[in-house]
Every structure is written in structure tokens, then in C-alpha cells.
Coordinates of C-alpha atoms and ligand atoms in Angstrom, one line a residue:
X27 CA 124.3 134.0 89.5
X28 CA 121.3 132.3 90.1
X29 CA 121.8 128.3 92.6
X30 CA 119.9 125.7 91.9
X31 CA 119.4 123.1 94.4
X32 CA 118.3 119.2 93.7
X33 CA 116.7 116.7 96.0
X34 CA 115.3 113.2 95.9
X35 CA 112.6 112.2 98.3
X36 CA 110.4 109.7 99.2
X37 CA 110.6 105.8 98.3
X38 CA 113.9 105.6 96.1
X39 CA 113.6 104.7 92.5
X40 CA 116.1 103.6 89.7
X41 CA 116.9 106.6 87.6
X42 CA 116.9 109.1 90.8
X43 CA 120.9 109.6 89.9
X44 CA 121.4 110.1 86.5
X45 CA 118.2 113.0 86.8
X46 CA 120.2 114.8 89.9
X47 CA 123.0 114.2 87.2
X48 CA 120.9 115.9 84.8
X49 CA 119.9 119.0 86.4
X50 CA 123.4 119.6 88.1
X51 CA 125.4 119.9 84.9
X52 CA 122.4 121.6 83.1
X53 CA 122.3 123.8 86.1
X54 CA 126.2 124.5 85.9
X55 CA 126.1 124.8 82.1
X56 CA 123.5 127.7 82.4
X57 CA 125.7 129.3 84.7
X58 CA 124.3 128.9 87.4
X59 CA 125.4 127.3 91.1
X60 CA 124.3 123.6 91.4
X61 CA 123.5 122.2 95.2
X62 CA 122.4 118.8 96.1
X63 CA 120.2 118.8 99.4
X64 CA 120.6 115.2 101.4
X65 CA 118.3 112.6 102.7
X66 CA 115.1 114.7 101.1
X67 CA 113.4 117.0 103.1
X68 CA 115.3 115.8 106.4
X69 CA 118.3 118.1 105.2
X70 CA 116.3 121.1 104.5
X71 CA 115.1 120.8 108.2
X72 CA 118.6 120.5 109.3
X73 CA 120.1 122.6 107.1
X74 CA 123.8 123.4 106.7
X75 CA 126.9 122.8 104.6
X76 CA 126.4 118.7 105.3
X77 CA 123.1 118.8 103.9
X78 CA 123.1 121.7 101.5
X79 CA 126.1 121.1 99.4
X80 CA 127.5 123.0 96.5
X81 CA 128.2 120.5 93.6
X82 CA 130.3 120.9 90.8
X83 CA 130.8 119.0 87.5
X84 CA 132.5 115.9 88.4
X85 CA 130.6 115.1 91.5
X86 CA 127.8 113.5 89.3
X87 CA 130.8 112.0 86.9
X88 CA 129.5 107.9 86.1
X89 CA 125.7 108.6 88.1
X90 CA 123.8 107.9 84.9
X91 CA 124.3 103.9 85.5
X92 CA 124.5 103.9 89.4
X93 CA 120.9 102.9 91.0
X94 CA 119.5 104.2 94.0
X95 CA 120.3 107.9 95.5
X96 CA 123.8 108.8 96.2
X97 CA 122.6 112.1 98.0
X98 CA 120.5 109.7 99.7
X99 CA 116.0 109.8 99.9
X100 CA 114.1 110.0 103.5
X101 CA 110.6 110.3 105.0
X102 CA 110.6 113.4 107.0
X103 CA 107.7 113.5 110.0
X104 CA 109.1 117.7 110.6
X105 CA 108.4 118.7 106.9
X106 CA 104.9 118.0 107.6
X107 CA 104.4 120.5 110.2
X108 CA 104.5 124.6 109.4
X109 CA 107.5 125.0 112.0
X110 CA 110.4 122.1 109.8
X111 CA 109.0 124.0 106.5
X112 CA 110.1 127.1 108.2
X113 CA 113.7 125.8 108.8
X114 CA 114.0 124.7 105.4
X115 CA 113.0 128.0 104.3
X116 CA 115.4 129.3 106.3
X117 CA 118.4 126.9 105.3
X118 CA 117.5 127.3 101.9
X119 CA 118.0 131.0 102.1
X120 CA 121.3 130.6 104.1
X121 CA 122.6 128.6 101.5
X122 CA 121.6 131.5 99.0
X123 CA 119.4 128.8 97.0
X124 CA 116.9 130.1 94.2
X125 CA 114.9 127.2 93.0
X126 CA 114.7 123.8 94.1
X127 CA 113.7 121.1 92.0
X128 CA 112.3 117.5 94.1
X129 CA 112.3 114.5 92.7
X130 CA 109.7 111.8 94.0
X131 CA 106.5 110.8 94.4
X132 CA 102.8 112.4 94.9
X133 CA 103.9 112.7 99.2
X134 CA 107.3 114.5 98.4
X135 CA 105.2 117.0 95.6
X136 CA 102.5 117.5 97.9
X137 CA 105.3 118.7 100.1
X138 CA 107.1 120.9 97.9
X139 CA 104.2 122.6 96.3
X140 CA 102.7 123.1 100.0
X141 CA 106.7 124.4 100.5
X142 CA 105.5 127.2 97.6
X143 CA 102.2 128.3 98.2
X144 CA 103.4 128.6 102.1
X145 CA 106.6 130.7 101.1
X146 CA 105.6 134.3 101.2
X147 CA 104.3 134.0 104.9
X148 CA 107.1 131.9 105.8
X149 CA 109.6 134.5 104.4
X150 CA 107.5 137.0 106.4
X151 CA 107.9 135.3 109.3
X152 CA 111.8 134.4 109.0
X153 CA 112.0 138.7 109.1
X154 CA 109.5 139.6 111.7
X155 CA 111.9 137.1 114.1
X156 CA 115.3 138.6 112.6
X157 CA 116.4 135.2 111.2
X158 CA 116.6 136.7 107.6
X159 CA 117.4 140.5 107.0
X160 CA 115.8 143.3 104.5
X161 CA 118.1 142.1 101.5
X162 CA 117.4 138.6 102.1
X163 CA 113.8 139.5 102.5
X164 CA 114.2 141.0 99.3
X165 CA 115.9 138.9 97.0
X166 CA 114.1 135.5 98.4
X167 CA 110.9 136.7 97.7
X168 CA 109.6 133.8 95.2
X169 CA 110.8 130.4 95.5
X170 CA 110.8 128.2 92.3
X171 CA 109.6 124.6 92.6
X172 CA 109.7 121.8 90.2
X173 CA 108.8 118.1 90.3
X174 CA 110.3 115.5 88.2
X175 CA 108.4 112.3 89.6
X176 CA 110.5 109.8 90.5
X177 CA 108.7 106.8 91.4
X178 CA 108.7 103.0 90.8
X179 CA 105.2 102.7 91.3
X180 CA 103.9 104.7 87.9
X181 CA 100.9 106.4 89.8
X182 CA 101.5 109.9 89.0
X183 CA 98.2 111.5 86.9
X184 CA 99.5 113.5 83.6
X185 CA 102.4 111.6 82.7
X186 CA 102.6 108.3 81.0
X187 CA 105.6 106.9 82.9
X188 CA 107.7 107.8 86.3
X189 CA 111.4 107.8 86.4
X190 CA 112.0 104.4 87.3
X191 CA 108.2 102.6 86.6
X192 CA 110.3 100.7 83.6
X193 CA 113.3 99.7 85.6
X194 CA 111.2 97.9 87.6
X195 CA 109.1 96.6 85.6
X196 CA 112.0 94.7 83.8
X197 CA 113.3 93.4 87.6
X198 CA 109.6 91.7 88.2
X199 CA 110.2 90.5 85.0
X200 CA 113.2 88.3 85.1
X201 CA 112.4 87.4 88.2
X202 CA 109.4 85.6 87.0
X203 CA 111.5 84.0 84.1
X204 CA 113.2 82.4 87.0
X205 CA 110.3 81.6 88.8
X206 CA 108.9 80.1 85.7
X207 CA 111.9 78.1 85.4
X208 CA 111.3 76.1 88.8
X209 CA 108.0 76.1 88.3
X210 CA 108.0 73.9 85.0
X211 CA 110.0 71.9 86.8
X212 CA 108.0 71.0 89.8
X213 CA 104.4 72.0 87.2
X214 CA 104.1 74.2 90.4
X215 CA 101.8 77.8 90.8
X216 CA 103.5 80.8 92.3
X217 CA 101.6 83.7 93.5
X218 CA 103.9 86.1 93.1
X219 CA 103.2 89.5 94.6
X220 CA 104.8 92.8 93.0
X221 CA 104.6 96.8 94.9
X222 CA 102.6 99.4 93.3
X223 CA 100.9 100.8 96.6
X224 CA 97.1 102.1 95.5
X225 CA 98.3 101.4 91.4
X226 CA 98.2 97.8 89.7
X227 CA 100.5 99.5 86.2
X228 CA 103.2 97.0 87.7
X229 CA 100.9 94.3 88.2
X230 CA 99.5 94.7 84.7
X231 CA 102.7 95.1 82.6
X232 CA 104.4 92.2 84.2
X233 CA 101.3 90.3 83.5
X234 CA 100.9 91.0 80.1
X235 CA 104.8 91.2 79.8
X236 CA 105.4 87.6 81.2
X237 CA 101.9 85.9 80.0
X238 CA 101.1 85.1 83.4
X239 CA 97.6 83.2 84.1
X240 CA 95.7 85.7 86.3
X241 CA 96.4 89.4 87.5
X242 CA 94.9 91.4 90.5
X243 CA 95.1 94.7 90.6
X244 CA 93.2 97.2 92.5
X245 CA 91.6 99.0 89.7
X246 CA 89.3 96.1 88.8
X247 CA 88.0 94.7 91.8
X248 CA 85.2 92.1 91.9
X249 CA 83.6 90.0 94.6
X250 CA 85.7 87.6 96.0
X251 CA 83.6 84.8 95.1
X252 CA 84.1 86.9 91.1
X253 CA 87.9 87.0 90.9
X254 CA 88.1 83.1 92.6
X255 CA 85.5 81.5 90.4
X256 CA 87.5 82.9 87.6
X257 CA 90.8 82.6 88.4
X258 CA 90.3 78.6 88.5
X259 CA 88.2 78.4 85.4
X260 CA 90.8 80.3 83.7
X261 CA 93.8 78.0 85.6
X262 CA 92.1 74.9 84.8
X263 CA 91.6 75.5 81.3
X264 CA 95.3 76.2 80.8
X265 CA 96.5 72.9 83.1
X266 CA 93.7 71.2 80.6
X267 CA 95.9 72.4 78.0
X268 CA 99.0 71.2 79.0
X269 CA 100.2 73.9 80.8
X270 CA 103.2 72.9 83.6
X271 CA 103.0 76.6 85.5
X272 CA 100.5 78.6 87.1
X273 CA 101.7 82.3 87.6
X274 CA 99.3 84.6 89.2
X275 CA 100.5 88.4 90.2
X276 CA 99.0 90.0 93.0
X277 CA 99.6 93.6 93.2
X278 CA 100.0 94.8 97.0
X279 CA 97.2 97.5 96.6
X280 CA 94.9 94.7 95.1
X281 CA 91.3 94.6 96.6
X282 CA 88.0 92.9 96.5
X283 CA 84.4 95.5 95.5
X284 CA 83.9 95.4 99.4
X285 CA 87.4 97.0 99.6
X286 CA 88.9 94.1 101.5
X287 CA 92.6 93.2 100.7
X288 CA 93.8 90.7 98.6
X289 CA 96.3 89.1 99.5
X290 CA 98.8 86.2 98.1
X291 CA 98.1 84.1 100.6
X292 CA 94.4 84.0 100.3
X293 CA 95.5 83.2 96.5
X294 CA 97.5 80.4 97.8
X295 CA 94.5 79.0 99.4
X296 CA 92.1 79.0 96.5
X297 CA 94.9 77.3 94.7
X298 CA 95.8 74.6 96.8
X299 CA 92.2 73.9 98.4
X300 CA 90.0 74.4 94.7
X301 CA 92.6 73.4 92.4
X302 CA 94.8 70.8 94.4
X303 CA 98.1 72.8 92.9
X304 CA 101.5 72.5 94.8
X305 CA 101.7 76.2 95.5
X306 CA 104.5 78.8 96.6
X307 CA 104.2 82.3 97.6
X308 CA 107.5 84.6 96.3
X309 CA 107.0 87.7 97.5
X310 CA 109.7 89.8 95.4
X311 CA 110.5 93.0 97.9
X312 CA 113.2 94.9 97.4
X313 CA 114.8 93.5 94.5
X314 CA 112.2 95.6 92.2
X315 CA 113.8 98.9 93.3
X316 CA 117.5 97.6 93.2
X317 CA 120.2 97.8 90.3
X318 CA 121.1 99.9 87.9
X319 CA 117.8 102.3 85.7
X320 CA 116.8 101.0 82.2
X321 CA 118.5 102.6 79.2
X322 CA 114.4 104.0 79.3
X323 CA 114.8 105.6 83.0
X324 CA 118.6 107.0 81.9
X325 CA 116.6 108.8 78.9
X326 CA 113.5 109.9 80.6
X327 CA 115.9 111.0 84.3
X328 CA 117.9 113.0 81.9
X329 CA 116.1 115.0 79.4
X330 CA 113.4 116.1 82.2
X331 CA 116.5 116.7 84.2
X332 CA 117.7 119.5 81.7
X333 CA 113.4 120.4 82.0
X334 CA 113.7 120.9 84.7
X335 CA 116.4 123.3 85.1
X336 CA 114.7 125.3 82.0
X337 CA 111.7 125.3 83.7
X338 CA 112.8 126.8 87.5
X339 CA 114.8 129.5 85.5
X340 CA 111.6 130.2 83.1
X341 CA 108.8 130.0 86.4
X342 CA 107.8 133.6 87.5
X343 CA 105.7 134.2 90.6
X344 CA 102.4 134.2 88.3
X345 CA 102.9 130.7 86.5
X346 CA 102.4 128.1 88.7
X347 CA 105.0 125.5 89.9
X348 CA 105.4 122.9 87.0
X349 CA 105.7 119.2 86.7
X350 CA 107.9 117.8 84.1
X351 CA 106.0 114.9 82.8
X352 CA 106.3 112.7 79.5
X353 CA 103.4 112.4 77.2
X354 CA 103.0 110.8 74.3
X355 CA 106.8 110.2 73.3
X356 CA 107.6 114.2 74.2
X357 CA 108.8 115.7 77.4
X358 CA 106.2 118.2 79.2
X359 CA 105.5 120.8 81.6
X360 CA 102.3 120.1 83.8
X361 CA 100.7 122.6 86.6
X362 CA 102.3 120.4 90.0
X363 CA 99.1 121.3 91.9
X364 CA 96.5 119.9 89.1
X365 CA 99.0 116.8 89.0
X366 CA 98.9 115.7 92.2
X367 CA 95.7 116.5 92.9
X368 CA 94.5 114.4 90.3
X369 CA 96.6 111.5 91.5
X370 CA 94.9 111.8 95.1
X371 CA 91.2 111.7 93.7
X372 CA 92.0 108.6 92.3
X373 CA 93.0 107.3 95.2
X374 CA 89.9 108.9 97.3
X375 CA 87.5 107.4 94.6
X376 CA 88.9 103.9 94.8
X377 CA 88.2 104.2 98.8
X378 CA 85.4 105.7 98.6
X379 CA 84.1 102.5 96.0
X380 CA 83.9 104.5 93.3
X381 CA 85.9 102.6 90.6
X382 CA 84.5 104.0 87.8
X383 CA 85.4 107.3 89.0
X384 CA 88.7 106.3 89.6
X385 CA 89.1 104.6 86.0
X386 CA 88.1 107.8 84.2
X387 CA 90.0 109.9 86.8
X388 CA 93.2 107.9 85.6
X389 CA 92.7 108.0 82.4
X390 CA 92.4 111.8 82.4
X391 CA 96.4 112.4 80.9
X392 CA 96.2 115.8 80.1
X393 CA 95.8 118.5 82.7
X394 CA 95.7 122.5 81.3
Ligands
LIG480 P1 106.7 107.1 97.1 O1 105.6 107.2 96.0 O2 107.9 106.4 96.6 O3 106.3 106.5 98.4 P2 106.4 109.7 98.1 O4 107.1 111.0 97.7 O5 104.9 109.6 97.8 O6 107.2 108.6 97.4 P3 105.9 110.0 100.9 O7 106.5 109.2 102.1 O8 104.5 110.1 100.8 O9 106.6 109.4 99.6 O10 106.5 111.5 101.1 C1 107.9 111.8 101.2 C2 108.1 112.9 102.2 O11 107.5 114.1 101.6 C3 107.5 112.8 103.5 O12 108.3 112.1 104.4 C4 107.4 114.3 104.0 O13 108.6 114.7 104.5 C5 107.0 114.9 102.7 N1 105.6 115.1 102.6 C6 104.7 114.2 102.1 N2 103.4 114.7 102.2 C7 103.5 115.9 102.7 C8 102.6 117.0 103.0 N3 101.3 116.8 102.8 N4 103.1 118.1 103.5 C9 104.4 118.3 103.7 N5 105.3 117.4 103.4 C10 104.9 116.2 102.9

């Protein structure tokens, strides 16, 4: 009876539960053990019944509409170094755990497909000291990885959406119906600023999804002379119009050609000094990753949940560790490495002032 083990890492994203949900009872259904590793990679370095725990059935009962992680998300300093990858190697093995399937963004797969490659010389090593014996040696000789990307930031290369972009997306978005609400009422501007790290797809799909007035993201930067001449021609013509409210979104990654930051408070100033507009920074925080996942996020957690699972008990030591992605309306497997490789050249080209690079990097969706 083969075990599979589950674990989310990294930032926490709606839709985390009902995809651990997912894999445990597909898991159990295919007959094999089901274990939930807590607080990410932290529990693999400590290892352990309290971190590595057997789950059954009902443990996940009602997780599809809880937000967050129950078995709870960390950034772990000691799975970056050789000697915590070790101990997780060996508490993985303790626990008798086949494959393990992580759930998180590009740091946690960077982690868990450096956790693959490095296997066979840790496993060698856990012998040559006696922490493993001959059968263990034996039986533990390929460790099956798998990635679902959970993420609310929706900057993963080869998939069209992250396990919990949407949820998100529809937080930022009532909370700018409120904001627009006040600011009628006052004919106020907000600059409102939304997460994203190096990837404006929240930015953008609020933008478009709330009509706001003017979006900065960092995949289009311009001077900063650029972006302020035409943010107020653009704000002017609407007040012209009529218009009561000025909503501008300001990703956090957003950034001027010369790479410099953008922040809402040097939007505030063009506003108030150009424009004369009574203007209010909201900056919205933490409320985009609260609450419960989108019926979307449910969906996508759950069928690349049970993907998941098919694909760690599919993987051989010759195929290389996949990434369960969605494209085009249909659940898929992706190579891990290409995947997150991909998603670090874009942001390398972006620093390196290479937008175009970056552009065509992101649009490149299908990876062989
Ligand atoms: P989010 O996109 O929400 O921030 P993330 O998975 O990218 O999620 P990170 O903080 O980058 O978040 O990574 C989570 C954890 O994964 C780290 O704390 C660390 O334990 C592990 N990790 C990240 N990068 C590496 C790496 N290069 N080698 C080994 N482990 C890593």
C-alpha cells in the first residue's frame, strides 16, 4: 500500500483546503495511505507524528468551503539549506511516505523539485550515516513529487489560473464596489493598491472587472513622466464627462522603465497636486486572501487534486516531476522544472529591463 502525503506551502491561498481535500480522499479511494504534512516544509524538517499525520476520510469532511489552510502554510529558512532537506528526507521515510504532492507557489516548487533531483544522494547519505537501513534504502529509492500551484497571485508560467487567483480577484472586487460607493459620494479618487508581487493579472482583472480609470502594473512600464501625463488626461476627460469617482489600481509589483517603484502614494500626489482631487489611499491587505474559495477555486482545487494523486502514482523515476496546470478549460500535466523555470525568467527579464522579453516569456502557455 502505497502513502501519500499532502502539504501547503508558501503564502496561503483560498482553495488550499478543498485541494488537500481532494488528494486525501482520492488518495484513500485508490487505496492508498493519505498523510497531511503541517506548516509546509517546517514539518518535514521537524518531522514526526505532530507534523506527519495519517489522515483518514472524515478529517477533510466540510474543507471544500473553509479558506485558508487547516494543516497550516510556513516559510521555512532550513528547507533552503542541503542539511533541513536531509531531515525531511528522513522524516518522510520514517513516516513510510511514497510521494508527496506541495501545493504553493514558484518558492515552495522550486523547493520540492530541488527536494527530487537532490533525493538519490540524500538517500545515500541517510545510509552511509545509519539513519535509514538496506530495506529502507531499497524501497525509498525514487521520491514522487507533484505541484498543484496554489497561489493568489496568478504568476505561475503554463497554467491559465492558480488555485485561488479568482477568489481573490472577486475580494478586490467588492471591495472596490464599496469604495466606489463613498467615493460618489464625496466625487473623491482612491488609489487603491492590490498584491500580485512581480505579476499585475490582479491589477488588470480588477481593472477591467470594476471599470476603473487607470491601472499600473509591472508588465507595462513607462516613464514616469509617460504613465502621469496620461493618467490625468485620461482622469480629466472622464471628470469632463461627469464622472464623480476616480479609481486608479496600483499593483504592488508596479514599476516605472527605469525600474523604480510605483507606489500609491506617489499616485496620490499626481492626483492631488495635478488634478486638485480629494484623494485617499486604501491599501486592501489581507482581506484579498481571506474567506471562503470561489465556486471556480472549489473546481479547479479539486479536480487537480484527484491529478494529482493520478499523477504521483503514474510518475516513474524517468518522467519528470509534473505540474498539474489548467489550460484552455482542461486540467493538465506540465514538466515542474520547465514550469518554474519559465516563471523565474520572467521575473529576471523584467529586472534585467527586458519587458519585451518578459511579455513573450509570459505568454509562452505551453511548455513540452
Ligand atoms: P507565494 O507565491 O504565495 O509567496 P511561494 O511558494 O513562492 O508562495 P516562498 O516563500 O518563495 O513562497 O517559498 C515557500 C517556502 O518554500 C520557503 O520558505 C522555503 O522553505 C521553500 N523554498 C523556496 N525556495 C526554495 C529553494 N530555492 N530551495 C529550497 N526550498 C525553497
Amino acid at each position: 500500500q502505497k502513502a501519500v502525503a499532502v502539504m501547503t506551502s508558501g503564502g496561503d491561498a483560498p482553495g488550499m483546503n478543498p485541494n488537500v481535500r481532494a488528494i486525501v480522499r482520492t488518495a484513500i479511494a485508490k487505496g492508498c495511505r493519505a498523510y497531511v504534512v503541517m506548516e509546509g516544509y517546517e514539518g518535514l524538517v521537524r518531522g514526526g507524528p505532530e507534523y506527519i499525520k495519517q489522515f483518514s476520510w472524515e478529517d477533510v469532511r466540510g474543507w471544500s468551503s473553509e479558506g485558508g489552510t487547516n494543516i497550516g502554510t510556513a516559510r521555512c529558512m532550513e528547507f533552503r539549506e542541503r542539511a533541513g532537506r536531509l531531515l525531511g528526507a528522513l522524516h518522510l521515510i520514517e513516516a513510510g511516505v511514497d510521494a508527496l504532492i506541495v501545493c504553493g507557489g514558484d518558492g515552495s516548487l522550486t523547493g520540492a523539485d530541488l527536494f527530487r533531483s537532490e533525493w538519490p544522494s540524500l538517500l545515500q547519505e541517510l545510509k552511509d550515516t545509519s539513519k535509514i537501513s538496506s530495506e529502507q534504502f531499497t524501497r525509498y529509492q525514487h521520491l514522487n513529487i507533484c505541484g498543484t500551484v496554489g497561489s493568489i497571485d496568478n504568476d505561475m508560467s503554463t497554467t491559465d489560473a492558480t488555485i485561488g487567483a479568482y477568489s481573490s480577484l472577486d475580494r478586490i472586487c467588492r471591495a472596490i464596489d464599496y469604495i466606489e460607493a463613498t467615493a460618489n459620494s464625496h466625487s473623491r479618487a482612491f488609489v487603491v493598491e492590490v498584491m500580485g508581487r512581480n505579476c499585475g493579472w490582479l491589477a488588470l482583472m480588477a481593472g477591467i472587472a470594476t471599470s476603473a480609470d487607470y491601472i499600473l502594473i509591472p508588465e507595462k512600464p513607462s516613464s514616469s513622466r509617460e504613465w502621469q501625463d496620461q493618467m490625468c488626461d485620461i482622469v480629466t476627460k472622464h471628470r469632463s464627462r461627469g464622472k464623480r469617482t476616480t479609481i486608479v489600481i496600483v499593483a504592488e509589483g508596479a514599476i516605472a522603465n527605469d525600474l523604480t517603484p510605483i507606489s500609491p502614494k506617489d499616485v496620490h500626489k499626481v492626483l492631488c497636486d495635478r488634478l486638485k482631487l480629494d484623494t485617499r489611499v486604501t491599501t486592501l491587505g489581507h482581506v484579498q486572501r481571506g474567506g471562503t474559495a470561489v465556486a471556480f477555486d472549489r473546481i479547479l482545487a479539486t479536480l487537480q487534486g484527484v491529478e494529482a494523486v493520478n499523477a504521483v502514482l503514474e510518475s516513474s523515476p524517468d518522467t519528470p516531476s509534473p505540474l498539474i496546470a489548467i489550460n484552455e478549460n482542461k486540467i493538465t500535466r506540465k514538466s515542474l522544472v520547465d514550469s518554474v523555470r519559465l516563471t523565474k525568467s520572467v521575473a529576471e527579464a523584467i529586472h534585467a529591463k527586458d519587458f519585451k522579453k518578459a511579455m513573450s516569456l509570459r505568454d509562452t502557455e505551453f511548455v513540452e
